[in-house]
Short mmCIF file of C-alpha atoms in Angstrom, two decimals:
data_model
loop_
_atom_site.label_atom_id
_atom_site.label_comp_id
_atom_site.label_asym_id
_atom_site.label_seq_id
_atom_site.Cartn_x
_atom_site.Cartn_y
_atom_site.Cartn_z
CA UNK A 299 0.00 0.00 0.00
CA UNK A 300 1.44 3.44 -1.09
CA UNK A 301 1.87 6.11 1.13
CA UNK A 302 -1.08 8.05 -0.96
CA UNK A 303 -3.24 5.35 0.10
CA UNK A 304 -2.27 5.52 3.24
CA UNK A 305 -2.97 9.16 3.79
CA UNK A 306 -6.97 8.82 2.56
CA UNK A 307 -7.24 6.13 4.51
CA UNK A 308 -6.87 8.61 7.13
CA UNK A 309 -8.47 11.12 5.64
CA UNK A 310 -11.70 8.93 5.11
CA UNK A 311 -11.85 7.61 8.81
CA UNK A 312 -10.93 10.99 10.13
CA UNK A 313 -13.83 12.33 7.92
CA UNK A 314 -16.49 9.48 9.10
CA UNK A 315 -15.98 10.52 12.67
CA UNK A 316 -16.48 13.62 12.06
CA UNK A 317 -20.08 13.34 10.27
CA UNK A 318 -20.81 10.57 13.28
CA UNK A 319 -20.05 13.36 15.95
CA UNK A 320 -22.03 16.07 14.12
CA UNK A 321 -25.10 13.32 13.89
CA UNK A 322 -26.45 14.73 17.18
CA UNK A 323 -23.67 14.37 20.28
CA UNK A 324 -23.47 15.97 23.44
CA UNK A 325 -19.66 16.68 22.22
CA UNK A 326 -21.33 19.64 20.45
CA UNK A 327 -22.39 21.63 23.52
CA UNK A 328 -18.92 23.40 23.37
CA UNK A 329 -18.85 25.38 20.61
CA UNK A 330 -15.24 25.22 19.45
CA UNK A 331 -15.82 21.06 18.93
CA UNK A 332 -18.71 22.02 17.27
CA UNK A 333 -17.47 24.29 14.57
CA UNK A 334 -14.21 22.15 14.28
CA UNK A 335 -16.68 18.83 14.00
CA UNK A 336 -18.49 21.15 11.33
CA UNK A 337 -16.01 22.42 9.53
CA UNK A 338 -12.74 19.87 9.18
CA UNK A 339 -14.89 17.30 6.59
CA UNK A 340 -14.99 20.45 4.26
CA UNK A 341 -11.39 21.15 4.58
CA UNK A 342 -10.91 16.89 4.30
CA UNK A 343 -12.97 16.29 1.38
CA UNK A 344 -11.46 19.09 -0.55
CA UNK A 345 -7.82 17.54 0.03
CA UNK A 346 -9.09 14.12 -1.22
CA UNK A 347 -11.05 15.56 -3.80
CA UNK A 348 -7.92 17.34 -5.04
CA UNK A 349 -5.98 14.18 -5.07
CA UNK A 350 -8.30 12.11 -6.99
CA UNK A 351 -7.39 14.18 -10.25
CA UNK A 352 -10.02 16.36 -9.99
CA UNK A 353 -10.32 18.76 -12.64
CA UNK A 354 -12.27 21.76 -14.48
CA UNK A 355 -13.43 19.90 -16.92
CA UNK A 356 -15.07 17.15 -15.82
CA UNK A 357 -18.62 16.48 -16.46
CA UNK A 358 -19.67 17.32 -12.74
CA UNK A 359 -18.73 20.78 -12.74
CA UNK A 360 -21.76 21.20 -14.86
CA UNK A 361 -24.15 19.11 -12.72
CA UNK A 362 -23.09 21.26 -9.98
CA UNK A 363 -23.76 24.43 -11.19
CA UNK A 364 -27.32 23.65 -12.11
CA UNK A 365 -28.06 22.74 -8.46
CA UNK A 366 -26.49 25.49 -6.90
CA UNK A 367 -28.98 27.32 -9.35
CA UNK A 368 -31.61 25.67 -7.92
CA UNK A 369 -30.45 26.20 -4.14
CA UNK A 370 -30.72 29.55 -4.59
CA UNK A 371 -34.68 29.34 -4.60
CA UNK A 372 -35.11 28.16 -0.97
CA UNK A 373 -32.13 30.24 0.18
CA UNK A 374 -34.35 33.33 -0.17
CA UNK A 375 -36.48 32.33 3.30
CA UNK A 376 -33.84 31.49 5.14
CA UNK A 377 -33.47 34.10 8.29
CA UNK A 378 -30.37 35.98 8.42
CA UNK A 379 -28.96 33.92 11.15
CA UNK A 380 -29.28 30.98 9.85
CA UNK A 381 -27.61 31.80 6.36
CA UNK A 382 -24.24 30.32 6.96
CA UNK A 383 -25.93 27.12 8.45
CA UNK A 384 -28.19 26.63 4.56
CA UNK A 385 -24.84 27.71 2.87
CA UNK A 386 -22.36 25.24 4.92
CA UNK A 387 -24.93 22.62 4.48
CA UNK A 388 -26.22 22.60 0.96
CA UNK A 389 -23.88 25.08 -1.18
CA UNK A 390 -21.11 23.59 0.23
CA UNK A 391 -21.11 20.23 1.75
CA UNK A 392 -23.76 18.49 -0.02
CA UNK A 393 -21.84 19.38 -3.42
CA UNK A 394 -18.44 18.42 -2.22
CA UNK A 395 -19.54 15.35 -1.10
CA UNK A 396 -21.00 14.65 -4.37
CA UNK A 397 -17.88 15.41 -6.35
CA UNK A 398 -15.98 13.57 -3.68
CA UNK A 399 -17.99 10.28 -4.59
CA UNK A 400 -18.17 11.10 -8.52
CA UNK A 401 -14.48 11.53 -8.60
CA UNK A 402 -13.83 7.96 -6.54
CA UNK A 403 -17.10 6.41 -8.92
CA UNK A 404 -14.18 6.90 -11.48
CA UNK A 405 -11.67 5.00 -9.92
CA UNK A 406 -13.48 1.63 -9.02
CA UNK A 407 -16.13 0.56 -6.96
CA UNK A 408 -14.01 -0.35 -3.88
CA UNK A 409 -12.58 3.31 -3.85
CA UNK A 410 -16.22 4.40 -4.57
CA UNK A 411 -17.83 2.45 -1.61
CA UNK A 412 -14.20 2.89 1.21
CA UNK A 413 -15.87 6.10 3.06
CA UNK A 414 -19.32 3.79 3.98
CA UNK A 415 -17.62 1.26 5.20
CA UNK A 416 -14.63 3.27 7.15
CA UNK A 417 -17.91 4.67 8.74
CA UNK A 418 -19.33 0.84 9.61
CA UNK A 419 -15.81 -0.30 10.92
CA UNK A 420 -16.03 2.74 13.28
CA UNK A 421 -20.07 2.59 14.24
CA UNK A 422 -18.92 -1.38 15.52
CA UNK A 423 -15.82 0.10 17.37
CA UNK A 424 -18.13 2.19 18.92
CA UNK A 425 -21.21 -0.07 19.45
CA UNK A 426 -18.80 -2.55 21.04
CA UNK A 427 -17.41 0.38 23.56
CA UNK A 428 -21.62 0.91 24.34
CA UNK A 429 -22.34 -2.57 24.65
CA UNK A 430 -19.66 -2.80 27.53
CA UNK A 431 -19.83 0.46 29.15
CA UNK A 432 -24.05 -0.17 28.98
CA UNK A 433 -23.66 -3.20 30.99
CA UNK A 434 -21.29 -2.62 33.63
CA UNK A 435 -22.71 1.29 34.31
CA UNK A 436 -26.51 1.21 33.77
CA UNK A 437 -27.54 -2.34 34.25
CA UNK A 438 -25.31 -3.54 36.99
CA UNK A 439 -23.98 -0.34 37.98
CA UNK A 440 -20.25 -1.74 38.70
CA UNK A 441 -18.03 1.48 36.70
CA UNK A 442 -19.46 5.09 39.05
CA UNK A 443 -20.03 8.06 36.48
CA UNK A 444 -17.11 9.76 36.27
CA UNK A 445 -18.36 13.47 35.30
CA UNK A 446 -20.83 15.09 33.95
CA UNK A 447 -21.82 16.66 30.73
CA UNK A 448 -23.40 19.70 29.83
CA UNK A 449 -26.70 18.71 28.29
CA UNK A 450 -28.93 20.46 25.82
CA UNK A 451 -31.01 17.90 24.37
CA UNK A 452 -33.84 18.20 26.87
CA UNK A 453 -35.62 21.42 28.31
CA UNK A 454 -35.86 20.13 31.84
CA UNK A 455 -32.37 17.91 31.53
CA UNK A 456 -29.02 20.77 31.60
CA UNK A 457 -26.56 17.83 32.75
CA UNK A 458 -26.16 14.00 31.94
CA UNK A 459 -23.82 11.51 33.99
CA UNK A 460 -20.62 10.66 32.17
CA UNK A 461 -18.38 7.80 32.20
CA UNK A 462 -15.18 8.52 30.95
CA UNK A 463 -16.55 10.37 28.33
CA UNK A 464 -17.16 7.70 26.26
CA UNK A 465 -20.65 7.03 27.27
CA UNK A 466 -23.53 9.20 28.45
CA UNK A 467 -26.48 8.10 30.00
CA UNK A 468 -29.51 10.29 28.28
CA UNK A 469 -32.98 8.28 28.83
CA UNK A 470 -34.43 5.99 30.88
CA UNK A 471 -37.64 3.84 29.85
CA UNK A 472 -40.07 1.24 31.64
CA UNK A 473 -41.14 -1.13 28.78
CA UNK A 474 -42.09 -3.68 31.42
CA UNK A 475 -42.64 -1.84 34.53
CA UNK A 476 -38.89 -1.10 35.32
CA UNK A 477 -37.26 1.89 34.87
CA UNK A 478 -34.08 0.85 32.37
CA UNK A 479 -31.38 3.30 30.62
CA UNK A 480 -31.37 3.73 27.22
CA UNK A 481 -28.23 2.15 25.42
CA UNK A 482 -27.63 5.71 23.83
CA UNK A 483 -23.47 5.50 23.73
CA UNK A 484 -22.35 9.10 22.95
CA UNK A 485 -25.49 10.48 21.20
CA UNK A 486 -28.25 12.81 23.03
CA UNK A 487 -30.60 10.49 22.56
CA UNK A 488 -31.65 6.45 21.69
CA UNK A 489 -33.75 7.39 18.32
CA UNK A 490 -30.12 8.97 16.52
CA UNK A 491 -27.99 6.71 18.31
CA UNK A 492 -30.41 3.84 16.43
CA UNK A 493 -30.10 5.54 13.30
CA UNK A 494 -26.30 5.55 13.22
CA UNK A 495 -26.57 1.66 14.20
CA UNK A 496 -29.13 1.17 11.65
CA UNK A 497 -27.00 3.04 8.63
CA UNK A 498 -24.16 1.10 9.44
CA UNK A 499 -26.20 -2.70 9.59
CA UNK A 500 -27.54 -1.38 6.27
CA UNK A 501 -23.94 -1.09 5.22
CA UNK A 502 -22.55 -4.14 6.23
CA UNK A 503 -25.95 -6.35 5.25
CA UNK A 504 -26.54 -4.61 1.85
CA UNK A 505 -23.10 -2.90 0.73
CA UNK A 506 -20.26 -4.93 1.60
CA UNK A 507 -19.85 -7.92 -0.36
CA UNK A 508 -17.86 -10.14 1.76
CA UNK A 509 -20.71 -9.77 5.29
CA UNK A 510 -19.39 -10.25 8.67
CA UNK A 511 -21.69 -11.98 10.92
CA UNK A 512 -19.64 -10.43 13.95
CA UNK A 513 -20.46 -6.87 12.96
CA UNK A 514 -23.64 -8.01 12.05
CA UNK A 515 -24.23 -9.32 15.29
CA UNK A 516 -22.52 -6.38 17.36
CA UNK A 517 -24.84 -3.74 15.25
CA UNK A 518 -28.10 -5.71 15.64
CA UNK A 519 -27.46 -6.56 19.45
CA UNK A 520 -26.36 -2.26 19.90
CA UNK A 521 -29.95 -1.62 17.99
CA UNK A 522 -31.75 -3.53 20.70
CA UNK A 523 -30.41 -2.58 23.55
CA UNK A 524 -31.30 0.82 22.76
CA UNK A 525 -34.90 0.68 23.18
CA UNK A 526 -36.38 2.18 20.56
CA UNK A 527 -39.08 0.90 19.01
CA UNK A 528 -38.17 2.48 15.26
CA UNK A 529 -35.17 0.19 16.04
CA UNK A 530 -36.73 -3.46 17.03
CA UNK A 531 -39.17 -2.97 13.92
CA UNK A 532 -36.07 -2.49 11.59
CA UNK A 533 -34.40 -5.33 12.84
CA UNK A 534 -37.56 -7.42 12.35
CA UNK A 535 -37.59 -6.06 8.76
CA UNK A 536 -34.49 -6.96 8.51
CA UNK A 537 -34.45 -10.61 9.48
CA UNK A 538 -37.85 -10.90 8.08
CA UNK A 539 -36.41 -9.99 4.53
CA UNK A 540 -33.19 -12.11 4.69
CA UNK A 541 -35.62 -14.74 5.80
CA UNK A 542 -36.82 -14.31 2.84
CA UNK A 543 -34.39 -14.88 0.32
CA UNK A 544 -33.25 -18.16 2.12
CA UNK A 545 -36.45 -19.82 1.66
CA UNK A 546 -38.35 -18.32 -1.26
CA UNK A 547 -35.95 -19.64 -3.78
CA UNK A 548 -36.18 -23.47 -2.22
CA UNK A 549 -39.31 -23.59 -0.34
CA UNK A 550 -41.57 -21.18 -2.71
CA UNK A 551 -45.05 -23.34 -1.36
CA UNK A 552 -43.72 -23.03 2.18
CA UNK A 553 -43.09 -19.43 2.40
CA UNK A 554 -46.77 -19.05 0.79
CA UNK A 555 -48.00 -21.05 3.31
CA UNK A 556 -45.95 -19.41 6.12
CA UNK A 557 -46.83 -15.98 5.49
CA UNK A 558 -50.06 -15.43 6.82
CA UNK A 559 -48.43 -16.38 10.27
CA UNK A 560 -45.64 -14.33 9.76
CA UNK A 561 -47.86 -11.41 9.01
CA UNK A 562 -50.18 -12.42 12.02
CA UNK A 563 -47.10 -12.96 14.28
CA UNK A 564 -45.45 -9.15 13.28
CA UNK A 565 -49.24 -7.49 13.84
CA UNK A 566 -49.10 -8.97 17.40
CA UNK A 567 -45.82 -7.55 18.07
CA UNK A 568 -46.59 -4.12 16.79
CA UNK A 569 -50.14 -4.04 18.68
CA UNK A 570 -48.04 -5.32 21.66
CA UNK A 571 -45.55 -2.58 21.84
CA UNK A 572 -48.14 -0.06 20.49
CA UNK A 573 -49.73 -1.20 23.47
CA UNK A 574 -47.18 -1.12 26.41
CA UNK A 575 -46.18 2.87 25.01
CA UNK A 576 -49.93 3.71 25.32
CA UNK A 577 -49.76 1.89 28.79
CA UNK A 578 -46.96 3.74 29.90
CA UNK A 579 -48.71 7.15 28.99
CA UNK A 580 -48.60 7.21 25.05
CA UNK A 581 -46.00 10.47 25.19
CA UNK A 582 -44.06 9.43 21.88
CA UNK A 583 -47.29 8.26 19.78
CA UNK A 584 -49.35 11.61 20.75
CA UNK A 585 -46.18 13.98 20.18
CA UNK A 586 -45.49 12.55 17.14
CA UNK A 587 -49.24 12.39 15.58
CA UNK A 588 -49.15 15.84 16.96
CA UNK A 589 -45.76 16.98 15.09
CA UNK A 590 -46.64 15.31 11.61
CA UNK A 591 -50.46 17.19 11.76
CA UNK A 592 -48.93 20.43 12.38
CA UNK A 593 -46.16 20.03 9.67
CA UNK A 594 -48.86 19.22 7.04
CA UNK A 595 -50.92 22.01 8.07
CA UNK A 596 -47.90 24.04 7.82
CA UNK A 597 -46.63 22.68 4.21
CA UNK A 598 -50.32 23.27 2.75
CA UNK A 599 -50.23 26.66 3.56
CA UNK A 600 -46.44 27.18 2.01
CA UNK A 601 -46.88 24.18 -0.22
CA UNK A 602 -44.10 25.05 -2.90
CA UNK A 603 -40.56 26.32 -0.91
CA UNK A 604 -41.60 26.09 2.91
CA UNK A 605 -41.13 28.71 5.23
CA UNK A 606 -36.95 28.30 5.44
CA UNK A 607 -34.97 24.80 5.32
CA UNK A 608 -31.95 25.89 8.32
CA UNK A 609 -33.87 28.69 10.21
CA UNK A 610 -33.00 28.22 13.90
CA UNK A 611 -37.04 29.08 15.04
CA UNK A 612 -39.37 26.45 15.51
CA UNK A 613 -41.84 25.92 12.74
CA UNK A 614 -44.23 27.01 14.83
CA UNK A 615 -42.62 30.72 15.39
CA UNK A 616 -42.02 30.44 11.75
CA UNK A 617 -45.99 29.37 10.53
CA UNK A 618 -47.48 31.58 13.14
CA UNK A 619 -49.67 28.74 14.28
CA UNK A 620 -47.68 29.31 18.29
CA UNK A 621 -46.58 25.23 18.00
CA UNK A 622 -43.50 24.01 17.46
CA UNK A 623 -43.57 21.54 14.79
CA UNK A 624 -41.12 19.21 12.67
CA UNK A 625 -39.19 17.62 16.00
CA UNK A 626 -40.15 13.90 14.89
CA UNK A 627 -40.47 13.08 11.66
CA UNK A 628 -37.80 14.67 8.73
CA UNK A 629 -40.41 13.69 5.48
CA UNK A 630 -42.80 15.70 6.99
CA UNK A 631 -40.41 18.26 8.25
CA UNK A 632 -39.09 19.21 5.05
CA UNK A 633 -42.26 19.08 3.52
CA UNK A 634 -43.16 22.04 6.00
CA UNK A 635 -39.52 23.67 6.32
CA UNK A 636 -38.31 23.27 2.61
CA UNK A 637 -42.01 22.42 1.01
CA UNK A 638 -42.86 20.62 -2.08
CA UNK A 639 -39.72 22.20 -4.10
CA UNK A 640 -37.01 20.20 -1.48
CA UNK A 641 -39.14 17.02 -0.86
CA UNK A 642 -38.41 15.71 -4.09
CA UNK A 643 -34.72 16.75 -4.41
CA UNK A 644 -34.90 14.58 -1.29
CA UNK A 645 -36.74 11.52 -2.69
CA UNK A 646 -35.52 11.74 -5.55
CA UNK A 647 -31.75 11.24 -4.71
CA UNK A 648 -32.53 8.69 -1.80
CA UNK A 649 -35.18 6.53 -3.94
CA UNK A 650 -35.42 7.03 -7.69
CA UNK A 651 -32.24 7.22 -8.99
CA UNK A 652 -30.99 4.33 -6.95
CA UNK A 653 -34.60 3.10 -8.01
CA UNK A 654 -34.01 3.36 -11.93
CA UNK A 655 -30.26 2.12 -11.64
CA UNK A 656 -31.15 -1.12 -9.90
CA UNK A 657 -33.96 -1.45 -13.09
CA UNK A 658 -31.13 -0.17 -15.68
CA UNK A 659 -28.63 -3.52 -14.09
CA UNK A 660 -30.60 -5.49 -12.56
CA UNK A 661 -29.00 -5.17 -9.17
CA UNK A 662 -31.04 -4.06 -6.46
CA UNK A 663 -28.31 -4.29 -3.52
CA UNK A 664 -27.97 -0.55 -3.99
CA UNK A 665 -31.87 0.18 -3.91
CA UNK A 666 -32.37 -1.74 -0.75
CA UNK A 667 -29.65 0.23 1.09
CA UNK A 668 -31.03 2.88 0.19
CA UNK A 669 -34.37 2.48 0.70
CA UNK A 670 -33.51 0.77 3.93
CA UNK A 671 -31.86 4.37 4.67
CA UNK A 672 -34.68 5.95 3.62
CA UNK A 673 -37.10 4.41 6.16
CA UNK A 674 -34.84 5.15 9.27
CA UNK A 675 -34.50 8.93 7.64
CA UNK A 676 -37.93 9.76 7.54
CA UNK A 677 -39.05 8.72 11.17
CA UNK A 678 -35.49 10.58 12.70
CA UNK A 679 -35.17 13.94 12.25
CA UNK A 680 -31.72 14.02 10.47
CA UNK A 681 -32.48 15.84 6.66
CA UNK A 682 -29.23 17.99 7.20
CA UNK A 683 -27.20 16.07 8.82
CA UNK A 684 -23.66 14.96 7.43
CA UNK A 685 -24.57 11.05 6.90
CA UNK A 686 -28.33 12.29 5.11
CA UNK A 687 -25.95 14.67 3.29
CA UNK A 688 -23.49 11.88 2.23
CA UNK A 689 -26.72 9.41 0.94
CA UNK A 690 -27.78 12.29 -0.68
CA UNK A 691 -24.71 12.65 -2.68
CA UNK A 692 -24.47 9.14 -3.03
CA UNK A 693 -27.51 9.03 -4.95
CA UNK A 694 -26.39 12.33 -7.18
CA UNK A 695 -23.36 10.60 -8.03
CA UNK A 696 -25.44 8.14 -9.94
CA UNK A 697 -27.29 10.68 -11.61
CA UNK A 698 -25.64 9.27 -14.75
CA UNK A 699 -26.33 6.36 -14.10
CA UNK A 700 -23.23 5.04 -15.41
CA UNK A 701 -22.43 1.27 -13.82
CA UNK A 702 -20.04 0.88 -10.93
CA UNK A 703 -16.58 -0.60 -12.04
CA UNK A 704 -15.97 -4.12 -11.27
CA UNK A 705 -13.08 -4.62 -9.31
CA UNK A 706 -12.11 -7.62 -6.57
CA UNK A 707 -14.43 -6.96 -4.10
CA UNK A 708 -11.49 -8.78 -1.36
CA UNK A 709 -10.36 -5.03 -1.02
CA UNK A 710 -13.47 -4.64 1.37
CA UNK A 711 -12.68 -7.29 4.01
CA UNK A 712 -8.33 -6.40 3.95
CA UNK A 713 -8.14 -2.70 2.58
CA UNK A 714 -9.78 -1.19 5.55
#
């Protein structure tokens, strides 16, 4: 391995922390971590872009500018402080993550793919770290907390214990009765911290070719023991789609026949933990039937562009309806925030171009990631956040929808 290799190798991990810590950490409560957790990918991407013969000429450029032509439509709401926030996000990072990609699409598919999976071989460093620190502090209570954090997340919540900084404890739930912490590892809360999981299982189960059970095993085990219920239905989806593939190919009469029960069996599951959250006062369900009313009230009225994509208000300052809106749900939240004009920039990039390609080869790996992605996206309110940003531009950088390059896919499980 040459010593250019070696260096965006670095680059690449150094840059997948980075968009892990911006996905919603207590890390960002001081605000020189924040800007430098902000700012280094853009200072990172343009040194690898740079060294993956990036040039005027190339056929991006072009793509480029018409979108920043078409950014320029929403960027009229935005409020004056929040300017730099749309500008960082999507004149600026969105794009140079999409060249970054394009540029590596060029090279071969292992190049293409290396920043996903430097971000999986991290997320199972640090669901392993969780797992651990989980047990021993918050169900047997062996390790004291060490510290404690400054907390934002929560308007009644200004400080969280910490242990070693490494793990925070952020929520507590009773699904049975008893009062149990969250597995949330260093995120605010369980819901992001089960997104990250989730992107990462989608990574190893969907995009790299040579699958490790072990990391399978630590993501899927993390994604439980965080309690979320968006979390135990995707790992149900999961196994109930892999479950699938094993059988439907042998057992075609079987699987018909098993169905029904498999159907019956998941409806008794989801009435059962529908259930136990209306048992144990509903909060979640109501707040979020709440949220997704008031954003669709609030995108009918501003139906095209929204009332501002980045502004720091609540919706509800923004609408005038006096509610805050868009906490719960990012579909819904752009369709308010960003209206019809950024919802299908959005769904476009995360569903129909990988949509299209996976009819064009007749590969539908890609799809399912993303589409996978997609389902985790729209229930977490993450639309402009790093790791949306970098599916985003993964999708763009298809736009062509020129194949992947076939190279030996044993560069994912020794090249990392």
């Amino acid at each position: 391995m040459s010593i250019s290799d070696r260096i965006n190798i670095v680059l690449e991990y150094t840059s997948a922390l980075c968009i892990i810590l911006e996905f919603n950490t207590p890390y960002t409560v001081f605000p020189i971590v924040k800007r430098t957790i902000q700012l280094m990918p853009i200072v990172l991407l343009l040194i690898l872009i740079l060294k993956s013969h990036y040039s005027i000429n190339k056929k991006i450029n072009g793509q480029v500018f018409i979108y920043w032509i078409g950014a320029l439509f929403p960027m009229f709401l935005v409020k004056d402080d929040a300017f730099l926030t749309y500008i960082r996000i999507y004149v600026i990072m969105l794009p140079l993550f999409w060249i970054y990609l394009y540029l590596r699409k060029k090279m071969s598919t292992s190049v293409y793919l290396s920043i996903f999976l430097r971000y999986s071989n991290l997320m199972v460093a640090l669901a392993v770290i969780s797992l651990v620190m989980w047990f021993l502090c918050s169900i047997i209570h062996v390790i004291p907390s060490t510290g404690r954090m400054p907390y934002e997340w929560a308007p009644n919540k200004f400080f969280i214990p910490s242990y070693f900084g490494i793990y925070f404890e952020t929520q507590s739930v009773a699904p049975l009765g008893t009062t149990i912490w969250r597995n949330t590892g260093i995120f605010n809360e369980g819901p992001m911290y089960n997104m990250a999981l989730c992107v990462a299982l989608i990574i190893e189960c969907f995009i790299r070719p040579i699958k490790s059970k072990k990391k399978i095993c630590i993501l899927a085990t993390t994604v439980f023991t965080t309690l979320t219920t968006t979390g135990q239905f995707f790992l149900l989806l999961l196994a109930g789609w892999f479950l699938y593939k094993k059988i439907i190919y042998k057992h075609r009469a079987f699987f018909v026949l098993l169905l029904p029960l498999l159907l019956y069996g998941g409806f008794v599951a989801a009435s059962a933990v529908m259930e136990n959250k209306m048992e144990t006062g509903g909060g979640s369900i109501n707040a979020r039937s709440s949220d997704i009313q008031r954003c669709i009230q609030i995108g009918l009225e501003h139906p095209i562009i929204g009332v501002g994509l980045t502004s720091r208000e609540g919706l509800g300052v923004l609408s005038g309806i006096g509610k805050n809106a868009g906490t719960s749900n990012s579909l819904f939240a752009l369709f308010a925030r960003g209206g019809i004009y950024t919802l299908i920039l959005y769904i476009g990039v995360l569903l129909l171009i990988p949509f299209y390609y996976s009819r064009k080869y007749k590969n539908n790996r890609w799809f399912l990631a993303m589409f996978c992605f997609f389902l985790i996206f729209t229930i977490t309110i993450s639309y402009s956040k790093y790791l949306t940003l970098l599916f985003m531009a993964w999708g763009l950088s298809n736009i062509d929808m020129v194949k992947w390059k076939d190279d030996d896919e044993k560069y994912y499980s020794t090249n990392e």
